[in-house]
Coordinates of C-alpha atoms and ligand atoms in Angstrom, one line a residue:
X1 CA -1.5 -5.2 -4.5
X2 CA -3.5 -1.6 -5.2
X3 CA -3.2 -0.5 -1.6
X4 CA -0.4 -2.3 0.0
X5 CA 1.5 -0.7 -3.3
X6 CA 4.1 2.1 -2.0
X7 CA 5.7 4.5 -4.3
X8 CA 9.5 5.8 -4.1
X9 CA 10.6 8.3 -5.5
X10 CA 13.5 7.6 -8.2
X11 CA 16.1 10.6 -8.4
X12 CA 16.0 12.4 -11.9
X13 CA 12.5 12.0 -12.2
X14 CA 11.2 15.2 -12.0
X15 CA 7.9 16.1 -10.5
X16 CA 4.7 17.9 -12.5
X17 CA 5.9 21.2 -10.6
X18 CA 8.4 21.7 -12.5
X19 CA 6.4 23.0 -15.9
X20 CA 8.1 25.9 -16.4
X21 CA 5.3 28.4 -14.8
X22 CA 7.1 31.8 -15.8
X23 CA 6.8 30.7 -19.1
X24 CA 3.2 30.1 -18.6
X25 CA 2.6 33.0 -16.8
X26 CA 3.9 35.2 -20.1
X27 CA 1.9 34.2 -23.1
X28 CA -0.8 31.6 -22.0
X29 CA 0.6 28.2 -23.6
X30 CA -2.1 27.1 -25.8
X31 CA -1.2 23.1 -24.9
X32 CA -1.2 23.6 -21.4
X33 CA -4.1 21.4 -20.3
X34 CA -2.9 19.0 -22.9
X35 CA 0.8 18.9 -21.4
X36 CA -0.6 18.4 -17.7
X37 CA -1.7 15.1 -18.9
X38 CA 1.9 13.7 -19.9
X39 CA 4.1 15.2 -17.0
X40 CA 6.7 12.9 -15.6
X41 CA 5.9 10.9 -12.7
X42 CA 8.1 11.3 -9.7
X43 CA 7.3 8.0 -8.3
X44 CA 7.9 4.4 -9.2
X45 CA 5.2 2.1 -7.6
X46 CA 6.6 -0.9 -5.9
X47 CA 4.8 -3.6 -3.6
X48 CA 5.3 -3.4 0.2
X49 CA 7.0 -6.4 0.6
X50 CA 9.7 -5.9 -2.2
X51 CA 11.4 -2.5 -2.0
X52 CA 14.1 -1.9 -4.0
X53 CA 17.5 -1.7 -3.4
X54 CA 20.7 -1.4 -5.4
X55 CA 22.0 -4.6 -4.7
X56 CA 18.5 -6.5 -5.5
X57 CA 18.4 -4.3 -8.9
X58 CA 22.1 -5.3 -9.5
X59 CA 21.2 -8.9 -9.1
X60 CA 17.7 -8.7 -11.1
X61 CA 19.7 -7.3 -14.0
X62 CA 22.1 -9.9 -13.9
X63 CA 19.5 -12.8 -13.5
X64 CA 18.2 -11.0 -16.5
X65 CA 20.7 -11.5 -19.1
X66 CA 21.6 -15.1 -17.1
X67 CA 20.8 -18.1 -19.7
X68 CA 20.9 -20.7 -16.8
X69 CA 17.0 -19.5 -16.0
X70 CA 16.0 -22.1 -19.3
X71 CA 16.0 -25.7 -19.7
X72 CA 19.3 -25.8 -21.7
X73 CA 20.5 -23.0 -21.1
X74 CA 20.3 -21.0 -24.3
X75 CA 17.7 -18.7 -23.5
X76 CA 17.5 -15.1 -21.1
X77 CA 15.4 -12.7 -20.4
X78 CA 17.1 -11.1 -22.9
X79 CA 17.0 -12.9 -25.5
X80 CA 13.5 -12.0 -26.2
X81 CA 14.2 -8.5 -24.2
X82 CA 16.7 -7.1 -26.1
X83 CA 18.1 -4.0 -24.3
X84 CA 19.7 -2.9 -27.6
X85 CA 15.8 -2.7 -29.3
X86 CA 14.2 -1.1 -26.3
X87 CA 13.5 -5.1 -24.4
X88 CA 11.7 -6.1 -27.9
X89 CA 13.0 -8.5 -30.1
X90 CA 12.6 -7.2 -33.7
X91 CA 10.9 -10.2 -34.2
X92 CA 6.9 -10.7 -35.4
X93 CA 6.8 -13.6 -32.8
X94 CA 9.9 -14.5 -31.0
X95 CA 11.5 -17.5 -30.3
X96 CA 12.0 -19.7 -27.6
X97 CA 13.7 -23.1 -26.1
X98 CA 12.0 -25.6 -28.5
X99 CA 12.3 -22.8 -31.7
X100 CA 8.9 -22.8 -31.9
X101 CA 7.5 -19.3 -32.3
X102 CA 5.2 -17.5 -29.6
X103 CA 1.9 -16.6 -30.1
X104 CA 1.9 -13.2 -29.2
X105 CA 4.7 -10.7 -29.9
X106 CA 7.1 -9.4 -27.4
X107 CA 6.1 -6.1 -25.8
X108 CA 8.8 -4.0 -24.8
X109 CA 9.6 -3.4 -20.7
X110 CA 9.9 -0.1 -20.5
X111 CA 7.4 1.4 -18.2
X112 CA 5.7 -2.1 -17.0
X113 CA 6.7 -0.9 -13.5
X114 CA 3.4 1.5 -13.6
X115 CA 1.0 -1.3 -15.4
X116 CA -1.4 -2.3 -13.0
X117 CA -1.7 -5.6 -15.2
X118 CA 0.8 -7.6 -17.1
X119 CA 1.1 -9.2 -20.6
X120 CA -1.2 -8.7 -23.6
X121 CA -4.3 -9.7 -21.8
X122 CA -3.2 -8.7 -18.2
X123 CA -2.7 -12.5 -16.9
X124 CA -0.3 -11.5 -14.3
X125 CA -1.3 -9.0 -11.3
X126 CA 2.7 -7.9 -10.5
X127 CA 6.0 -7.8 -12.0
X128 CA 6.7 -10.7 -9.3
X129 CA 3.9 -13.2 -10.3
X130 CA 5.1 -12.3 -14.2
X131 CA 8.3 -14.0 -13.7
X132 CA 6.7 -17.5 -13.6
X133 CA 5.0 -17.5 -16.8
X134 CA 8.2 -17.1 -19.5
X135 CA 10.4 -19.4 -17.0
X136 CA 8.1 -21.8 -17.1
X137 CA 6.3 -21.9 -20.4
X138 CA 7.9 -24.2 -22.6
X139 CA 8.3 -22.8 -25.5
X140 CA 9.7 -19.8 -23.8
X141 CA 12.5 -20.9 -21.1
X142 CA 11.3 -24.3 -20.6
X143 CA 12.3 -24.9 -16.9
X144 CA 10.7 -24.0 -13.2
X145 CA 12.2 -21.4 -11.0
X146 CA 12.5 -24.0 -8.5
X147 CA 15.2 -25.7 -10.9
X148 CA 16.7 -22.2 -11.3
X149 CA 16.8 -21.4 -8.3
X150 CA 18.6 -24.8 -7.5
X151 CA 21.3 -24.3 -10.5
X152 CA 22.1 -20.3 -9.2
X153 CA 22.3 -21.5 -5.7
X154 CA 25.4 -23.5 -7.1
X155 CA 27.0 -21.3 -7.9
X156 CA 28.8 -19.1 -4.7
X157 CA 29.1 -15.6 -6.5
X158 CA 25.2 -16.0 -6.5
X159 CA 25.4 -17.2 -3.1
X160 CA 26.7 -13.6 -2.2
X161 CA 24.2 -11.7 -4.3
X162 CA 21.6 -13.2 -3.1
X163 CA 22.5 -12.7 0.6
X164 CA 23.2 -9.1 -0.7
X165 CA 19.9 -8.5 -1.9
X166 CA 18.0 -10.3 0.9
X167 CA 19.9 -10.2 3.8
X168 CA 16.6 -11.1 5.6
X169 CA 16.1 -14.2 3.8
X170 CA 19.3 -15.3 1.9
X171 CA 17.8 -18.5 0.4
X172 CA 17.9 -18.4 -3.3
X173 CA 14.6 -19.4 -3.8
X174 CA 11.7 -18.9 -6.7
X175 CA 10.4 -15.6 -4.6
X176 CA 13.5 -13.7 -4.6
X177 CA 14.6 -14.8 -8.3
X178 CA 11.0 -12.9 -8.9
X179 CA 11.7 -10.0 -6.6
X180 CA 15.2 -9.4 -7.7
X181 CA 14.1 -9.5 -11.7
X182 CA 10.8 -7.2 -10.7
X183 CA 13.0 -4.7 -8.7
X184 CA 15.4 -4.7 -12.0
X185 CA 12.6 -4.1 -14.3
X186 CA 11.1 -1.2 -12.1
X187 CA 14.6 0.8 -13.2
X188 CA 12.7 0.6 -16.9
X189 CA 11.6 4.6 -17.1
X190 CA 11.9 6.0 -20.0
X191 CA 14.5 8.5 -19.7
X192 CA 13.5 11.8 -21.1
X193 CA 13.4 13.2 -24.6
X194 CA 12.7 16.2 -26.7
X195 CA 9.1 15.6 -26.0
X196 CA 9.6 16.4 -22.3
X197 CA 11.7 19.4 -22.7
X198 CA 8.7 21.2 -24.7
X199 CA 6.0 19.7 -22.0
X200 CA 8.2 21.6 -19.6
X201 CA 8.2 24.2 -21.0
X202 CA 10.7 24.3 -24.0
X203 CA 8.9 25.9 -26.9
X204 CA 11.2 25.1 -29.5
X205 CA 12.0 21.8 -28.3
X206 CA 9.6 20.4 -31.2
X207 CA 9.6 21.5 -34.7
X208 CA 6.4 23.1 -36.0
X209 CA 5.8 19.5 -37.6
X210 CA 5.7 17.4 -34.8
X211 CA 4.0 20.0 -32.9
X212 CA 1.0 19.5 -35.5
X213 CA 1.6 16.3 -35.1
X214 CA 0.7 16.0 -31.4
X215 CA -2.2 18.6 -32.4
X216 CA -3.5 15.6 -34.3
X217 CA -2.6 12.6 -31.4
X218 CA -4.6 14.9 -29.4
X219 CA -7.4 15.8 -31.7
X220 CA -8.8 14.4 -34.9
X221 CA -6.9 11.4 -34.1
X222 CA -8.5 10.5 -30.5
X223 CA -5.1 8.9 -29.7
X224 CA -4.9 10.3 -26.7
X225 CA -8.2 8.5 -25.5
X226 CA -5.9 5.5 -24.8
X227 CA -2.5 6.5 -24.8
X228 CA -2.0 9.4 -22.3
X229 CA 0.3 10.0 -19.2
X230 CA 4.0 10.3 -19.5
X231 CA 4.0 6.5 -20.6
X232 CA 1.4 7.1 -23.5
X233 CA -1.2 4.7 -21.9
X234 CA -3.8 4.0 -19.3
X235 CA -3.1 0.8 -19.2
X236 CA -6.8 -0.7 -20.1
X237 CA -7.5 -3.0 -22.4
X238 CA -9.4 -2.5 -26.1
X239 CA -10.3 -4.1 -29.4
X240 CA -8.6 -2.0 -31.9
X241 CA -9.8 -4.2 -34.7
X242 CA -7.2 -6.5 -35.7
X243 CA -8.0 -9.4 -37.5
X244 CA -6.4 -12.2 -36.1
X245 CA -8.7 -14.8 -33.5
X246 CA -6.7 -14.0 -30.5
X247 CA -9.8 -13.4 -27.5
X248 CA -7.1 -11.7 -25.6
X249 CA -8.6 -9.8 -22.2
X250 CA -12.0 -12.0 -23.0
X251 CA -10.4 -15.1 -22.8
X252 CA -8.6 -14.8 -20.3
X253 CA -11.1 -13.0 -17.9
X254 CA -14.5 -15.1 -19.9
X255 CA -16.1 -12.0 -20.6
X256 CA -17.0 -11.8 -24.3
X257 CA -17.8 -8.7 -24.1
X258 CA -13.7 -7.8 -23.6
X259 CA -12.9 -10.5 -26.7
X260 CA -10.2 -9.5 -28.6
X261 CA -9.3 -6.6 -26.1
X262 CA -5.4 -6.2 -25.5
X263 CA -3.2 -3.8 -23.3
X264 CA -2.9 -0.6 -24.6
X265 CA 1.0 -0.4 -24.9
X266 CA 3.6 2.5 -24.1
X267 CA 4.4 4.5 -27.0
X268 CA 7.5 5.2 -25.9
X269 CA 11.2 4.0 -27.6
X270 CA 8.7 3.3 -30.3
X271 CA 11.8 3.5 -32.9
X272 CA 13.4 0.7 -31.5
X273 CA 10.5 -1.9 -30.9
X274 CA 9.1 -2.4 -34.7
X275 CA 7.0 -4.8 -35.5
X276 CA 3.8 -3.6 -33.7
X277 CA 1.0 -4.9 -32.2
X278 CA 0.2 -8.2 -29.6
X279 CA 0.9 -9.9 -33.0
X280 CA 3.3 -8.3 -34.5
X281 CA 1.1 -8.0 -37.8
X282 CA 2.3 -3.9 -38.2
X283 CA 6.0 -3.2 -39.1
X284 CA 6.0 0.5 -39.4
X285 CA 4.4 3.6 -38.0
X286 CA 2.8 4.6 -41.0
X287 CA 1.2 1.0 -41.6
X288 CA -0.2 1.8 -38.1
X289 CA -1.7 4.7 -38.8
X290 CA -3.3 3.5 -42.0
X291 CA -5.1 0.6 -39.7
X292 CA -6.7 3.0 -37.8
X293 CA -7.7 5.3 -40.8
X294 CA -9.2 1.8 -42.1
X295 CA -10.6 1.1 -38.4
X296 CA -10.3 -2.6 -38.5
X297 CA -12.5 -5.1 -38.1
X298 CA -16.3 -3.8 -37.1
X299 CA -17.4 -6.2 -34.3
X300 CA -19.3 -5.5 -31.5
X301 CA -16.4 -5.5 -29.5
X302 CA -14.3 -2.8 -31.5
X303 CA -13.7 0.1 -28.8
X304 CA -16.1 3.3 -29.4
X305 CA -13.0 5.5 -28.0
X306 CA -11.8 4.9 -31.8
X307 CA -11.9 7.6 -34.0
X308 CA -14.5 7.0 -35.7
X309 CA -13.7 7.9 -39.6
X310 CA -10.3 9.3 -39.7
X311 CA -9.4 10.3 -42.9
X312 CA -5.2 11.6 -42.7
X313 CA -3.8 13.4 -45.9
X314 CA 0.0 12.6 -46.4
X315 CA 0.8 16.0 -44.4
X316 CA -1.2 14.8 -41.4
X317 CA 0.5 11.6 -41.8
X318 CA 4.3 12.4 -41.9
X319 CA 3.7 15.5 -38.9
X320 CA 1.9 12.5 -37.0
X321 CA 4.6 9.8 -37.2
X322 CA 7.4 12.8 -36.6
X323 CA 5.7 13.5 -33.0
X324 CA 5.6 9.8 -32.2
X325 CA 9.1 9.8 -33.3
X326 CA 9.9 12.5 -30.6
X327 CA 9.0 10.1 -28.0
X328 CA 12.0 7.6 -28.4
X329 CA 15.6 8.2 -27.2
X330 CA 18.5 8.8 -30.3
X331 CA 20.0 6.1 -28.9
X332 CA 18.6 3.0 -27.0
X333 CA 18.1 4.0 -23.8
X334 CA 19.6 1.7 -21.1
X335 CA 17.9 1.2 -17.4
X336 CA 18.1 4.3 -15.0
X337 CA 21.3 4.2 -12.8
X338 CA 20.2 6.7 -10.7
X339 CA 20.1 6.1 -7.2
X340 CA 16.7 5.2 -5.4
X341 CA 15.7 7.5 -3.1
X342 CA 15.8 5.6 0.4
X343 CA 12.9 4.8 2.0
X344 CA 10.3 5.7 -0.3
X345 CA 7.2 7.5 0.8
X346 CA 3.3 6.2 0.5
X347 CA 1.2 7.5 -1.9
X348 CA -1.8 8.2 0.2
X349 CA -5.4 7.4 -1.2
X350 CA -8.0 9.9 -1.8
X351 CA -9.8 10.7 1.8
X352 CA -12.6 8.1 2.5
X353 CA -16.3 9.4 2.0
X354 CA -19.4 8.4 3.5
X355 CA -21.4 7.6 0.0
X356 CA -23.5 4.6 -0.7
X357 CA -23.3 5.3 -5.3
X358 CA -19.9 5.3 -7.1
X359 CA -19.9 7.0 -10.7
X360 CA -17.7 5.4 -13.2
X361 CA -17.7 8.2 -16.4
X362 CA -14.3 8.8 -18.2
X363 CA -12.8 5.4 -16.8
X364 CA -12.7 6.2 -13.2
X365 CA -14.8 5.2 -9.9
X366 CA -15.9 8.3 -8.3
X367 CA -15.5 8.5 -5.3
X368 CA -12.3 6.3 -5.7
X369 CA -12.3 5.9 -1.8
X370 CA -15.9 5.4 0.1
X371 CA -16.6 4.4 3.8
X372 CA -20.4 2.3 4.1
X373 CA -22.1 1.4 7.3
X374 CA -22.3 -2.4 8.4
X375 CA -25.8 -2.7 6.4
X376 CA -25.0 -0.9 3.8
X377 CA -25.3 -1.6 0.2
X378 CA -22.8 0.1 -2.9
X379 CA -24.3 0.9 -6.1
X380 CA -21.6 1.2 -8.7
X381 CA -23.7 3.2 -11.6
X382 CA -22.6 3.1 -15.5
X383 CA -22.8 6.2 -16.4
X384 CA -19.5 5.7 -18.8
X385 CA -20.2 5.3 -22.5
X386 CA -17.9 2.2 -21.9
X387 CA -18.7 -1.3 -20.7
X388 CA -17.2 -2.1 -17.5
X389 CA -16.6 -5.2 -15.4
X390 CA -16.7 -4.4 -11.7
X391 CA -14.7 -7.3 -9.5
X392 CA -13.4 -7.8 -5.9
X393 CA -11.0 -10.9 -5.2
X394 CA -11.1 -11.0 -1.5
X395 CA -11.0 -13.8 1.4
X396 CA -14.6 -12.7 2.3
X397 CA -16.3 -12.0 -1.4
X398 CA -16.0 -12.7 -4.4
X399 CA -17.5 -10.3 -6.7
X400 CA -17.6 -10.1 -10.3
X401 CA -20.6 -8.2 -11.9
X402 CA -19.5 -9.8 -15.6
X403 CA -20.2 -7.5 -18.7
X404 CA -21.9 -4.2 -17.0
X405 CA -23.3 -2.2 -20.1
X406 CA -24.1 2.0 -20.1
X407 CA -26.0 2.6 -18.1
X408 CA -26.7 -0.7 -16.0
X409 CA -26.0 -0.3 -12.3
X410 CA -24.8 -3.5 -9.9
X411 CA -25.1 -3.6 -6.5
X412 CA -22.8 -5.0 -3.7
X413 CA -23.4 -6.5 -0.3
X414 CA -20.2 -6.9 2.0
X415 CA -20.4 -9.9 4.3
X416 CA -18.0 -8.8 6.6
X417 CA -16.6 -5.1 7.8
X418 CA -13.3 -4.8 6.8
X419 CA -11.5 -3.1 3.6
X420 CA -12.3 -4.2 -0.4
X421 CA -10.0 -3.7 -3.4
X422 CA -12.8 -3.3 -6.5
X423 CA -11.2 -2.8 -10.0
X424 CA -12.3 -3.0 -13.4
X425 CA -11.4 -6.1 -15.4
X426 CA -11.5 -4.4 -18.7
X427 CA -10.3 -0.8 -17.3
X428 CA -8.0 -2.0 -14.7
X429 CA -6.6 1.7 -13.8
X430 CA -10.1 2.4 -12.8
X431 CA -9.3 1.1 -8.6
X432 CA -12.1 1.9 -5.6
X433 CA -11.2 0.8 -2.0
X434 CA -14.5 0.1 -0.1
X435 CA -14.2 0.2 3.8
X436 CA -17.0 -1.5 5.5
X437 CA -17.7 -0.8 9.3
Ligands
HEC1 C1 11.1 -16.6 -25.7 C2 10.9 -15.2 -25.6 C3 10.7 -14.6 -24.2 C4 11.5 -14.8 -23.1 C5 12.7 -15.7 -22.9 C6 11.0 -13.9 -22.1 N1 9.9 -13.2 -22.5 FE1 8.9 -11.8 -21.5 N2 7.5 -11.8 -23.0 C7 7.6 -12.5 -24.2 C8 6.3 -12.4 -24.9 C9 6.0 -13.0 -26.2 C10 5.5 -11.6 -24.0 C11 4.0 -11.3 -24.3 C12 3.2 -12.5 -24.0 C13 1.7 -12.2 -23.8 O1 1.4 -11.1 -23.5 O2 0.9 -13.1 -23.9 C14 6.3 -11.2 -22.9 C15 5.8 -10.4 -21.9 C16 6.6 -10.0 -20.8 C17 6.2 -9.0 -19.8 C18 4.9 -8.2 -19.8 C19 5.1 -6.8 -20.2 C20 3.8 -6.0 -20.2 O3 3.9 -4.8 -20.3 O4 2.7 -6.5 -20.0 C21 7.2 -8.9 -18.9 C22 7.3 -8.0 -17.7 C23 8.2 -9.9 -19.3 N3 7.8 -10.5 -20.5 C24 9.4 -10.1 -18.6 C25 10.2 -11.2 -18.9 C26 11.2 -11.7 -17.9 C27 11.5 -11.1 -16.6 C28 11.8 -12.8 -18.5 C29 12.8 -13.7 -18.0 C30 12.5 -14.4 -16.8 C31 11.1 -12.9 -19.8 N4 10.2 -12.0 -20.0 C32 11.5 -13.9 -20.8 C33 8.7 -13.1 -24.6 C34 9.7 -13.6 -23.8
HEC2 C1 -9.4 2.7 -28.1 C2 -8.1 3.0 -27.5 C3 -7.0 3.4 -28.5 C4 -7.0 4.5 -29.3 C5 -8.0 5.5 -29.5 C6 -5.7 4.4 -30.0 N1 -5.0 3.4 -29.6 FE1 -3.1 2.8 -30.3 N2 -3.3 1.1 -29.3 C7 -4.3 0.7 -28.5 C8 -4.2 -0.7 -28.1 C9 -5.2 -1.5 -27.2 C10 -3.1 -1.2 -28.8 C11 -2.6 -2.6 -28.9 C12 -3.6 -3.4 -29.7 C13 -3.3 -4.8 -30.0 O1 -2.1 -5.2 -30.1 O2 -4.2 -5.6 -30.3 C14 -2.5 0.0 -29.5 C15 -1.3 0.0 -30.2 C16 -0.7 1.1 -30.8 C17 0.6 1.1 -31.4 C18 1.6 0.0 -31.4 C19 2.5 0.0 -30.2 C20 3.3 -1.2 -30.0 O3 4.3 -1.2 -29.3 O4 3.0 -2.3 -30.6 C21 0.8 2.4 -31.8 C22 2.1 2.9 -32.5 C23 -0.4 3.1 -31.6 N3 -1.3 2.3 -30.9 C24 -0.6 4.5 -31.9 C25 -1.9 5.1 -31.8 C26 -2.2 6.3 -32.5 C27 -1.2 7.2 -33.3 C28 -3.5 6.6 -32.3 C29 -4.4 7.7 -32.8 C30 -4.5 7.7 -34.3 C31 -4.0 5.5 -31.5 N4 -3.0 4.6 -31.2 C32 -5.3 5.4 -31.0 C33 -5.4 1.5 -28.0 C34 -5.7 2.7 -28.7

């Protein structure tokens, strides 16, 4: 996707620029680097091949809360998604079809529209491709979208919809079941809260207590390693140290070296989506904060961007869990109404230059755009403190460099000119486009 990716804008979203600079200008904010790092997007990335409209989004959310997608017809999106708990389900492992509980937790929705990655362990590449996996695992909805999409097309009112939504290509079908759900979970932004108004520019949005409090996701606590951007994550994957065998990322990508790495998730609506973790194993905030005090399980695996001994007095502890507290709406939020901006605009990717070395320190390939002669070679160099796992799925290569220590460079023939997607399986935010002449 990376590239062929296009970003609208979605009304009421406002833009970085709108940091109230007067403000600034008068007594120099003290947080203002930090507060550059969590400013709203004004974009929502969507495929090429799936833009968004209101009647697709009308007919994703109804397909949504629509039982008929299972087996028997007891089960929605729902069910599992709660809108009323943020899309969670209050649940340490949900439920199912057959009753039988899941083996990972249910992660709320909001903000999946700007993970590169999908699920726990990042299985699914798009929002589209996700919609197989709880249709047709059996424990979850039991079914195939093929027989959904057979039952819906039944039924005429769906008939309309779906020639609504895809005027183009009116067949209700097992693509535009996906596309009309993926364009209905794009709506998912977390609508603003207190948190924003002071990251704007509101001094006195946030009590002096949470204020400390985001003095300490920012500092001693090394939170913000992981969970930073107006979503409260980069969307990579880490071992945080909980116990339980789940291999997570390493299983599913057979890189031991990202075993028992999961998605960092957003931190927002976090008062609504309690139990925690990709096994539900923390119930509150403060149990969460006393697992990282404790650090979990040492293993080669555990993430170094931990903090390494964090020691929190009861004062750190409340002012901590009252600024993650400032991050969740009073109310459950419900999906963005606003209307989509038409036509959308490109985000364009950094300009192309002529190197032959990429850098990858502080998760990011540098230059995240580079143009190579015909003969040309790439050396990515780790010079991160992380390891990193450089891959290409392409018709013409296949490249995956497996577990690349600090440190350890790989180097990269291209068979063919022609344009290369690279991305890192255990940092997938971290994306370089290679053009080859
Ligand atoms: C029976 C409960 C259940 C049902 C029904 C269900 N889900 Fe989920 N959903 C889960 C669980 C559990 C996970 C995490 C699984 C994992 O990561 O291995 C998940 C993960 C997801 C994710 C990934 C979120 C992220 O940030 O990575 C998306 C998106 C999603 N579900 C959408 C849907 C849609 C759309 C439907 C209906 C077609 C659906 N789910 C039906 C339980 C459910
Ligand atoms: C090394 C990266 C990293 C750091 C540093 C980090 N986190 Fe996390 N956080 C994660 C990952 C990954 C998960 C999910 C882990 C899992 O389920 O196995 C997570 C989960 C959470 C959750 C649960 C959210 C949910 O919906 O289940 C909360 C809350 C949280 N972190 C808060 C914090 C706070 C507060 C700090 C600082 C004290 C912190 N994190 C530091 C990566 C990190």
């Amino acid at each position: 996707m990376g590239a062929a990716a296009v970003f609208v804008a979605l009304a009421g979203l406002k833009p970085a620029a709108t940091i109230d600079r007067q403000a600034r200008a008068q007594s120099p904010d003290p947080f203002a680097g930090l507060k550059e790092k969590f400013t709203r997007p004004g974009f929502v990335p969507y495929p090429a091949d799936n833009a968004p409209t209101p009647e697709k989004i009308a007919l994703g959310r109804r397909l949504f809360a629509d039982k008929a997608l299972s087996s028997v017809g007891t089960i929605a999106c729902a069910s599992c998604h709660d809108p009323r708990l943020a899309f969670t389900d209050g649940e340490v492992r949900g439920k199912g079809v057959t009753g039988r509980s899941l083996a990972r937790h249910t992660p709320s929705l909001w903000n999946a529209a700007f993970s590169p990655l999908l699920f726990w362990d990042g299985r699914a590449s798009s929002l589209e491709e996700q919609v197989h996996f709880p249709v047709e695992h059996p424990d979850e909805m039991g079914s195939t979208l093929e027989t959904a999409a057979q039952r819906l097309a039944r039924d005429e009112s769906y008939r309309g919809a779906f020639l609504a939504a895809f005027p183009e290509d009116p067949e209700v079908s097992p693509h535009s079941i996906a596309g009309a759900l993926a364009a209905y979970e794009r709506t998912l932004v977390s609508p603003p809260t207190r948190f924003d108004a002071w990251v704007a520019g509101k001094a006195d949005a946030l009590t002096p207590s949470e204020v400390r409090g985001f003095r300490l996701f920012a500092g001693k606590g090394r939170c913000i390693s992981c969970h930073v951007g107006f979503d409260f994550t980069d969307h990579n994957f880490y071992d945080i140290g909980l116990p339980d065998g789940d291999r997570g990322r390493g299983k599913e990508i057979g890189l031991p070296a990202a075993d028992h790495a999961f998605k960092t998730p957003t931190l927002r609506e976090l008062a609504w989506t309690a139990p925690y973790m990709h096994d539900g194993s923390l119930a509150t905030l403060d149990d969460v904060l006393r697992h990282y005090e404790e650090g979990g399980l040492d293993r080669p695996t555990r993430s170094r961007d931990l903090p390494a001994k964090l020691r929190l007095t009861d004062d750190e502890r409340t002012d901590l869990v009252a600024f993650l507290e400032t991050l969740s709406s009073d109310t459950p939020p419900q999906p963005s109404t606003e209307p989509w901006v038409a036509g959308g605009r490109p985000v364009s990717p950094p300009p192309p230059q002529d190197a032959t070395v990429v850098s990858q320190i502080n998760k990011t390939f540098n230059p995240g755009h580079v143009r190579l002669k015909a003969a040309q070679a790439l050396t990515v160099l780790n010079d991160d403190t992380r390891t990193h796992n450089v891959r290409i799925f392409d018709a013409k290569l296949n490249f995956n460099s497996g577990a690349q220590e600090p440190r350890e460079s790989v180097t990269i023939r291209f068979p063919q000119p022609g344009t290369y997607e690279a991305f890192c399986g255990i940092h997938p935010s971290m994306r370089l486009t290679v053009e080859v002449k």
